Amino acid sequence: MGNAMKIMFIIDHFGNGGAERVVSLLTDETVRLGHETYVVVNFDERQYELNPGIHYVVTECRHNQSALRKMDRLLSLRRTIRQVKPDAIFSFGYFMNLYSIAACLGLRGRRLIISERTDPNSEPGSAAMRRLRNLIYRGCDLLVCQTDDARDYFAAALRKKAVVIPNPIKAGLPRRDPARVSRTIVNACRLEDQKTLPLLIDAFQEVHARYPEYSLVIYGDGTRREQLERQIDALGLQDCVSLPGFQRGLHELMKDCALFASSSDYEGISNSMLEAMGMGMPVVCTDCPIGGASMVIRNGENGLLTPVGDRAALRDAVLRLIEHPQEAETLGKNALQVNEQFAVSRIVKAWLDLC
């Protein structure tokens, strides 16, 4: 990669998800490096801050009917690509990948690099849609996957176009102060089925029964909030389990918590897990597909891995860190290495080398 380029990032919206987090970090760095950077979204929803040097475009939509609305957005995306004439397009998420491939049909002079952000075995949920996705994906120039397992899911023809680039970690994260550690277990994620938060709450109930001074805080928003609130009420945990929603200044809120715990059924690479480790926090995560946790965590050295869906193992791992504070501190200190391994500058260079 030599001279400054025009780079376009395409994503559905800027809510509080992991893909949005990654795009916010990548675009901040591409602007800093002097590249003319565009972000194109379907919906003007912004919960992450964007660099003011970014050209931010919302696709036009004049219809309420679903099919016409989708066609409107597709044509608007195509017009934007033709007007901007980007050197490279980076698309995020399977739905927007399909849009981007369709919008680029017949257009020359651009390099379309799509990015799979989760477990391709699990999303989309329909087997027919997964087959269609795999077929349409052949229309890209390159496919970026977060892990080797994600790349290996695809057929040989697509694997030849696939590269593995992990998520970046935000620079300058605050450091955990062992002298100020609270008795709070923390997670930060979308409140959705794949995060399996009922399992985490059930495991915490047993931890709380033994150590009533501990609390659980789960930051984030999503469609399962009411279900989780009902579970918390039914278990009588209203005073020790809270769902504060999406919070700005999250790292300052998290950094001195006792530990980070994740119960996901599947993930790409969890940004909140990476950032917890980057602050020096001990972490407990399910060893879930598509291999992101095990790619980062060396079990017993810089974090703890537990089997997917195993409430007792999750409970025991949390108890282990509570009852062995020196081990918890050692895991947290070893976790700090992710700051160098997944530095934004290193990850952005890997992306730009694809252009």
Short mmCIF file of C-alpha atoms in Angstrom, two decimals:
data_model
loop_
_atom_site.label_atom_id
_atom_site.label_comp_id
_atom_site.label_asym_id
_atom_site.label_seq_id
_atom_site.Cartn_x
_atom_site.Cartn_y
_atom_site.Cartn_z
CA MET A 1 0.00 0.00 0.00
CA GLY A 2 1.54 3.25 -1.10
CA ASN A 3 -0.36 6.46 -1.90
CA ALA A 4 -3.53 7.67 -0.22
CA MET A 5 -6.66 5.90 -1.41
CA LYS A 6 -10.42 6.30 -1.39
CA ILE A 7 -11.78 3.65 0.91
CA MET A 8 -15.47 2.89 1.46
CA PHE A 9 -16.79 0.95 4.45
CA ILE A 10 -20.32 -0.46 4.14
CA ILE A 11 -22.28 -1.54 7.21
CA ASP A 12 -25.97 -1.70 8.10
CA HIS A 13 -25.85 0.87 10.92
CA PHE A 14 -23.76 2.03 13.87
CA GLY A 15 -25.55 0.46 16.81
CA ASN A 16 -23.72 -1.19 19.70
CA GLY A 17 -22.58 -4.39 17.96
CA GLY A 18 -19.12 -5.82 17.43
CA ALA A 19 -18.93 -5.09 13.69
CA GLU A 20 -19.76 -1.44 14.34
CA ARG A 21 -17.02 -1.32 16.96
CA VAL A 22 -14.47 -2.72 14.52
CA VAL A 23 -15.46 -0.30 11.75
CA SER A 24 -15.20 2.67 14.11
CA LEU A 25 -11.62 1.66 14.99
CA LEU A 26 -10.57 0.88 11.41
CA THR A 27 -11.97 4.09 9.96
CA ASP A 28 -10.39 6.23 12.65
CA GLU A 29 -7.02 4.78 11.67
CA THR A 30 -7.53 5.07 7.89
CA VAL A 31 -8.40 8.76 8.31
CA ARG A 32 -5.32 9.23 10.50
CA LEU A 33 -3.21 7.65 7.75
CA GLY A 34 -4.55 10.16 5.22
CA HIS A 35 -6.94 7.95 3.27
CA GLU A 36 -10.19 9.50 2.04
CA THR A 37 -12.64 7.40 4.04
CA TYR A 38 -16.37 6.89 3.47
CA VAL A 39 -18.85 5.06 5.69
CA VAL A 40 -22.13 4.06 4.03
CA VAL A 41 -25.01 2.85 6.23
CA ASN A 42 -28.62 1.79 5.77
CA PHE A 43 -29.81 3.45 8.98
CA ASP A 44 -28.59 6.58 10.73
CA GLU A 45 -28.12 5.02 14.16
CA ARG A 46 -24.85 5.98 15.86
CA GLN A 47 -23.79 4.76 19.28
CA TYR A 48 -20.08 4.68 18.53
CA GLU A 49 -18.19 7.86 17.80
CA LEU A 50 -16.88 8.31 14.27
CA ASN A 51 -13.84 10.33 13.27
CA PRO A 52 -15.08 13.76 12.03
CA GLY A 53 -12.88 13.34 8.94
CA ILE A 54 -15.11 10.52 7.67
CA HIS A 55 -17.61 11.05 4.84
CA TYR A 56 -20.80 9.59 6.32
CA VAL A 57 -23.54 8.54 3.87
CA VAL A 58 -27.01 7.16 4.63
CA THR A 59 -28.61 5.30 1.73
CA GLU A 60 -31.84 6.84 0.45
CA CYS A 61 -35.17 5.16 1.07
CA ARG A 62 -38.49 6.53 -0.24
CA HIS A 63 -40.75 3.51 0.25
CA ASN A 64 -42.25 1.76 3.26
CA GLN A 65 -42.94 -1.55 1.51
CA SER A 66 -40.14 -4.00 2.33
CA ALA A 67 -39.22 -5.12 -1.18
CA LEU A 68 -39.24 -1.57 -2.58
CA ARG A 69 -37.30 -0.29 0.42
CA LYS A 70 -34.58 -2.89 -0.15
CA MET A 71 -34.40 -2.03 -3.85
CA ASP A 72 -34.18 1.68 -2.98
CA ARG A 73 -31.26 1.07 -0.68
CA LEU A 74 -29.52 -1.15 -3.19
CA LEU A 75 -29.82 1.42 -5.97
CA SER A 76 -28.74 4.20 -3.60
CA LEU A 77 -25.68 2.18 -2.61
CA ARG A 78 -24.82 1.58 -6.27
CA ARG A 79 -25.16 5.31 -7.06
CA THR A 80 -22.90 6.17 -4.11
CA ILE A 81 -20.25 3.71 -5.29
CA ARG A 82 -20.39 5.12 -8.82
CA GLN A 83 -20.13 8.70 -7.56
CA VAL A 84 -17.31 8.13 -5.08
CA LYS A 85 -15.34 5.70 -7.27
CA PRO A 86 -13.54 4.11 -4.30
CA ASP A 87 -10.32 2.22 -4.77
CA ALA A 88 -11.47 -0.36 -2.25
CA ILE A 89 -14.77 -1.30 -0.63
CA PHE A 90 -14.86 -3.08 2.74
CA SER A 91 -18.29 -4.57 3.50
CA PHE A 92 -19.26 -5.87 6.97
CA GLY A 93 -21.90 -8.48 7.83
CA TYR A 94 -23.45 -11.12 5.59
CA PHE A 95 -26.56 -9.06 4.76
CA MET A 96 -24.56 -6.01 3.67
CA ASN A 97 -22.10 -8.29 1.88
CA LEU A 98 -24.95 -9.50 -0.33
CA TYR A 99 -26.04 -5.90 -0.95
CA SER A 100 -22.50 -4.85 -1.79
CA ILE A 101 -21.91 -7.67 -4.25
CA ALA A 102 -25.21 -6.89 -6.01
CA ALA A 103 -24.50 -3.14 -6.03
CA CYS A 104 -21.06 -3.65 -7.60
CA LEU A 105 -22.21 -5.86 -10.47
CA GLY A 106 -20.75 -4.50 -13.69
CA LEU A 107 -18.81 -1.72 -11.96
CA ARG A 108 -15.10 -1.57 -12.66
CA GLY A 109 -12.14 0.01 -10.96
CA ARG A 110 -12.99 -1.01 -7.41
CA ARG A 111 -11.88 -3.88 -5.20
CA LEU A 112 -14.69 -5.44 -3.16
CA ILE A 113 -13.56 -7.04 0.08
CA ILE A 114 -16.36 -8.53 2.15
CA SER A 115 -16.08 -9.50 5.79
CA GLU A 116 -17.76 -12.32 7.71
CA ARG A 117 -18.33 -11.14 11.27
CA THR A 118 -19.74 -14.15 13.11
CA ASP A 119 -20.11 -17.92 12.89
CA PRO A 120 -21.15 -18.69 9.28
CA ASN A 121 -22.61 -22.00 10.49
CA SER A 122 -25.14 -20.12 12.63
CA GLU A 123 -25.99 -16.90 10.78
CA PRO A 124 -28.13 -16.54 8.81
CA GLY A 125 -30.38 -18.98 10.64
CA SER A 126 -31.92 -20.49 7.50
CA ALA A 127 -29.97 -23.25 5.74
CA ALA A 128 -31.36 -22.04 2.40
CA MET A 129 -30.09 -18.52 3.09
CA ARG A 130 -26.67 -19.88 4.05
CA ARG A 131 -26.47 -21.74 0.74
CA LEU A 132 -27.52 -18.60 -1.14
CA ARG A 133 -24.97 -16.52 0.78
CA ASN A 134 -22.18 -18.98 -0.04
CA LEU A 135 -23.08 -18.84 -3.73
CA ILE A 136 -23.32 -15.03 -3.91
CA TYR A 137 -20.10 -14.59 -1.93
CA ARG A 138 -18.21 -15.88 -4.97
CA GLY A 139 -18.84 -12.46 -6.52
CA CYS A 140 -16.41 -10.73 -4.15
CA ASP A 141 -12.72 -10.13 -4.77
CA LEU A 142 -11.68 -11.20 -1.28
CA LEU A 143 -13.35 -12.53 1.87
CA VAL A 144 -12.02 -11.55 5.30
CA CYS A 145 -12.74 -13.95 8.18
CA GLN A 146 -11.91 -13.40 11.84
CA THR A 147 -10.63 -16.92 12.52
CA ASP A 148 -9.24 -19.96 10.74
CA ASP A 149 -12.39 -21.91 11.64
CA ALA A 150 -14.58 -19.31 9.93
CA ARG A 151 -12.47 -19.46 6.78
CA ASP A 152 -12.48 -23.24 6.79
CA TYR A 153 -16.30 -23.31 6.86
CA PHE A 154 -16.45 -22.18 3.22
CA ALA A 155 -15.96 -24.36 0.15
CA ALA A 156 -12.54 -24.56 -1.52
CA ALA A 157 -13.43 -22.05 -4.27
CA LEU A 158 -14.18 -19.36 -1.69
CA ARG A 159 -11.37 -20.34 0.67
CA LYS A 160 -8.95 -19.42 -2.12
CA LYS A 161 -10.25 -15.83 -1.81
CA ALA A 162 -10.30 -15.84 1.98
CA VAL A 163 -7.84 -14.30 4.45
CA VAL A 164 -7.92 -14.23 8.25
CA ILE A 165 -7.68 -10.86 9.99
CA PRO A 166 -8.62 -10.68 13.69
CA ASN A 167 -10.35 -7.74 15.33
CA PRO A 168 -8.32 -4.73 16.44
CA ILE A 169 -8.16 -3.54 20.01
CA LYS A 170 -8.64 0.10 20.92
CA ALA A 171 -5.43 1.93 21.76
CA GLY A 172 -4.96 3.67 25.10
CA LEU A 173 -7.33 1.57 27.19
CA PRO A 174 -7.27 2.37 30.92
CA ARG A 175 -5.38 -0.12 33.07
CA ARG A 176 -6.90 -2.08 35.89
CA ASP A 177 -5.69 -1.07 39.35
CA PRO A 178 -5.39 -4.20 41.56
CA ALA A 179 -5.73 -2.01 44.65
CA ARG A 180 -9.16 -0.78 43.55
CA VAL A 181 -10.77 -3.98 42.30
CA SER A 182 -14.50 -4.12 43.04
CA ARG A 183 -16.63 -7.18 43.70
CA THR A 184 -18.39 -6.87 40.35
CA ILE A 185 -18.51 -9.42 37.56
CA VAL A 186 -19.04 -7.72 34.20
CA ASN A 187 -20.06 -8.40 30.61
CA ALA A 188 -20.77 -6.03 27.73
CA CYS A 189 -22.68 -7.33 24.73
CA ARG A 190 -25.88 -7.17 22.73
CA LEU A 191 -28.78 -8.66 24.68
CA GLU A 192 -29.49 -11.36 22.09
CA ASP A 193 -29.94 -15.13 22.04
CA GLN A 194 -26.41 -15.97 20.87
CA LYS A 195 -24.95 -14.41 24.04
CA THR A 196 -26.81 -16.98 26.20
CA LEU A 197 -27.13 -14.50 29.05
CA PRO A 198 -29.73 -16.60 30.94
CA LEU A 199 -26.93 -19.15 31.45
CA LEU A 200 -24.63 -16.46 32.83
CA ILE A 201 -27.32 -15.21 35.20
CA ASP A 202 -28.07 -18.77 36.39
CA ALA A 203 -24.36 -19.39 37.00
CA PHE A 204 -24.06 -16.10 38.85
CA GLN A 205 -27.00 -17.00 41.11
CA GLU A 206 -24.93 -19.90 42.46
CA VAL A 207 -21.85 -17.68 42.81
CA HIS A 208 -23.93 -15.09 44.68
CA ALA A 209 -25.29 -17.74 47.04
CA ARG A 210 -21.72 -18.41 48.17
CA TYR A 211 -20.42 -14.84 47.89
CA PRO A 212 -23.37 -12.47 48.40
CA GLU A 213 -21.12 -9.41 48.25
CA TYR A 214 -20.61 -9.96 44.49
CA SER A 215 -22.80 -8.40 41.79
CA LEU A 216 -23.21 -8.89 38.05
CA VAL A 217 -23.46 -6.01 35.55
CA ILE A 218 -24.27 -6.64 31.88
CA TYR A 219 -23.87 -3.55 29.68
CA GLY A 220 -25.64 -3.36 26.33
CA ASP A 221 -29.05 -3.33 24.67
CA GLY A 222 -31.04 -5.81 22.63
CA THR A 223 -34.25 -7.65 22.03
CA ARG A 224 -33.92 -9.96 25.07
CA ARG A 225 -33.93 -7.25 27.73
CA GLU A 226 -37.46 -8.00 28.99
CA GLN A 227 -36.79 -11.74 29.10
CA LEU A 228 -33.64 -11.15 31.14
CA GLU A 229 -35.42 -8.74 33.49
CA ARG A 230 -38.11 -11.35 34.12
CA GLN A 231 -35.43 -13.95 34.89
CA ILE A 232 -33.68 -11.59 37.30
CA ASP A 233 -36.97 -10.89 39.07
CA ALA A 234 -37.92 -14.58 39.23
CA LEU A 235 -34.57 -15.45 40.82
CA GLY A 236 -34.78 -12.56 43.28
CA LEU A 237 -31.55 -11.01 41.99
CA GLN A 238 -32.83 -7.45 41.49
CA ASP A 239 -30.35 -6.06 44.03
CA CYS A 240 -27.26 -7.72 42.56
CA VAL A 241 -27.81 -8.08 38.77
CA SER A 242 -28.22 -4.96 36.63
CA LEU A 243 -28.67 -4.19 32.92
CA PRO A 244 -27.62 -0.53 32.54
CA GLY A 245 -27.86 -0.54 28.73
CA PHE A 246 -25.29 0.90 26.34
CA GLN A 247 -22.98 3.28 28.20
CA ARG A 248 -20.43 5.78 26.97
CA GLY A 249 -17.21 5.73 28.94
CA LEU A 250 -17.66 1.97 29.29
CA HIS A 251 -13.97 1.22 29.81
CA GLU A 252 -13.77 3.41 32.89
CA LEU A 253 -16.85 1.65 34.25
CA MET A 254 -15.39 -1.80 33.56
CA LYS A 255 -11.70 -1.53 34.31
CA ASP A 256 -11.72 -2.23 38.04
CA CYS A 257 -14.30 -5.01 38.00
CA ALA A 258 -13.32 -8.35 39.52
CA LEU A 259 -13.55 -10.24 36.23
CA PHE A 260 -15.19 -10.38 32.81
CA ALA A 261 -17.46 -13.35 32.03
CA SER A 262 -18.94 -14.32 28.65
CA SER A 263 -21.42 -17.14 28.02
CA SER A 264 -21.90 -16.92 24.22
CA ASP A 265 -22.99 -19.90 22.12
CA TYR A 266 -21.03 -18.48 19.17
CA GLU A 267 -18.94 -15.40 18.38
CA GLY A 268 -16.44 -14.09 15.91
CA ILE A 269 -13.92 -12.45 18.22
CA SER A 270 -15.61 -10.69 21.12
CA ASN A 271 -14.54 -7.05 21.22
CA SER A 272 -15.56 -6.69 24.86
CA MET A 273 -13.48 -9.75 25.74
CA LEU A 274 -10.47 -8.28 23.92
CA GLU A 275 -10.88 -4.92 25.63
CA ALA A 276 -11.30 -6.49 29.06
CA MET A 277 -8.04 -8.34 28.50
CA GLY A 278 -6.45 -5.15 27.18
CA MET A 279 -7.25 -3.46 30.49
CA GLY A 280 -5.62 -6.30 32.44
CA MET A 281 -8.83 -7.94 33.60
CA PRO A 282 -9.09 -11.71 34.19
CA VAL A 283 -11.64 -13.22 31.79
CA VAL A 284 -13.82 -16.32 31.66
CA CYS A 285 -15.27 -17.16 28.22
CA THR A 286 -17.04 -20.06 26.62
CA ASP A 287 -14.85 -21.84 24.07
CA CYS A 288 -17.43 -21.16 21.41
CA PRO A 289 -17.46 -21.32 17.62
CA ILE A 290 -16.09 -19.80 15.48
CA GLY A 291 -12.91 -20.10 17.54
CA GLY A 292 -12.35 -16.47 18.49
CA ALA A 293 -12.02 -17.05 22.23
CA SER A 294 -9.57 -19.93 21.86
CA MET A 295 -7.61 -17.92 19.28
CA VAL A 296 -6.94 -15.27 21.94
CA ILE A 297 -7.14 -17.09 25.28
CA ARG A 298 -4.50 -19.63 26.31
CA ASN A 299 -6.52 -21.48 28.93
CA GLY A 300 -5.07 -21.05 32.40
CA GLU A 301 -2.39 -18.63 31.19
CA ASN A 302 -4.17 -15.41 30.15
CA GLY A 303 -7.80 -16.37 30.79
CA LEU A 304 -10.14 -19.30 31.35
CA LEU A 305 -12.20 -21.18 28.75
CA THR A 306 -15.32 -23.20 29.56
CA PRO A 307 -17.45 -25.49 27.37
CA VAL A 308 -20.42 -23.94 25.57
CA GLY A 309 -23.68 -24.29 27.49
CA ASP A 310 -22.04 -25.67 30.64
CA ARG A 311 -23.45 -23.66 33.53
CA ALA A 312 -21.52 -25.57 36.19
CA ALA A 313 -18.19 -25.05 34.40
CA LEU A 314 -18.90 -21.33 34.00
CA ARG A 315 -19.82 -21.08 37.70
CA ASP A 316 -16.70 -22.97 38.76
CA ALA A 317 -14.41 -20.82 36.62
CA VAL A 318 -15.84 -17.65 38.16
CA LEU A 319 -15.48 -19.12 41.66
CA ARG A 320 -11.90 -20.13 40.88
CA LEU A 321 -10.96 -16.52 40.13
CA ILE A 322 -12.80 -15.19 43.20
CA GLU A 323 -11.19 -17.73 45.51
CA HIS A 324 -7.69 -17.47 44.01
CA PRO A 325 -7.07 -13.73 43.63
CA GLN A 326 -3.35 -14.16 42.90
CA GLU A 327 -4.14 -16.40 39.95
CA ALA A 328 -6.72 -13.88 38.77
CA GLU A 329 -4.11 -11.11 38.87
CA THR A 330 -1.59 -13.25 36.97
CA LEU A 331 -4.15 -14.00 34.25
CA GLY A 332 -4.97 -10.30 33.99
CA LYS A 333 -1.33 -9.28 33.68
CA ASN A 334 -0.70 -11.92 31.00
CA ALA A 335 -3.81 -10.75 29.15
CA LEU A 336 -2.24 -7.33 28.57
CA GLN A 337 -0.22 -8.82 25.71
CA VAL A 338 -3.30 -8.52 23.46
CA ASN A 339 -2.63 -4.77 23.22
CA GLU A 340 0.39 -5.44 21.04
CA GLN A 341 -0.90 -8.56 19.30
CA PHE A 342 -4.13 -6.90 18.10
CA ALA A 343 -2.97 -3.27 17.86
CA VAL A 344 -5.14 -1.15 15.53
CA SER A 345 -2.12 -0.10 13.47
CA ARG A 346 -1.19 -3.73 12.83
CA ILE A 347 -4.74 -4.80 11.95
CA VAL A 348 -5.39 -1.82 9.64
CA LYS A 349 -2.15 -2.55 7.79
CA ALA A 350 -3.39 -6.10 7.16
CA TRP A 351 -6.63 -4.68 5.69
CA LEU A 352 -4.88 -2.10 3.55
CA ASP A 353 -2.45 -4.68 2.24
CA LEU A 354 -5.47 -6.30 0.55
CA CYS A 355 -6.17 -3.22 -1.58
#
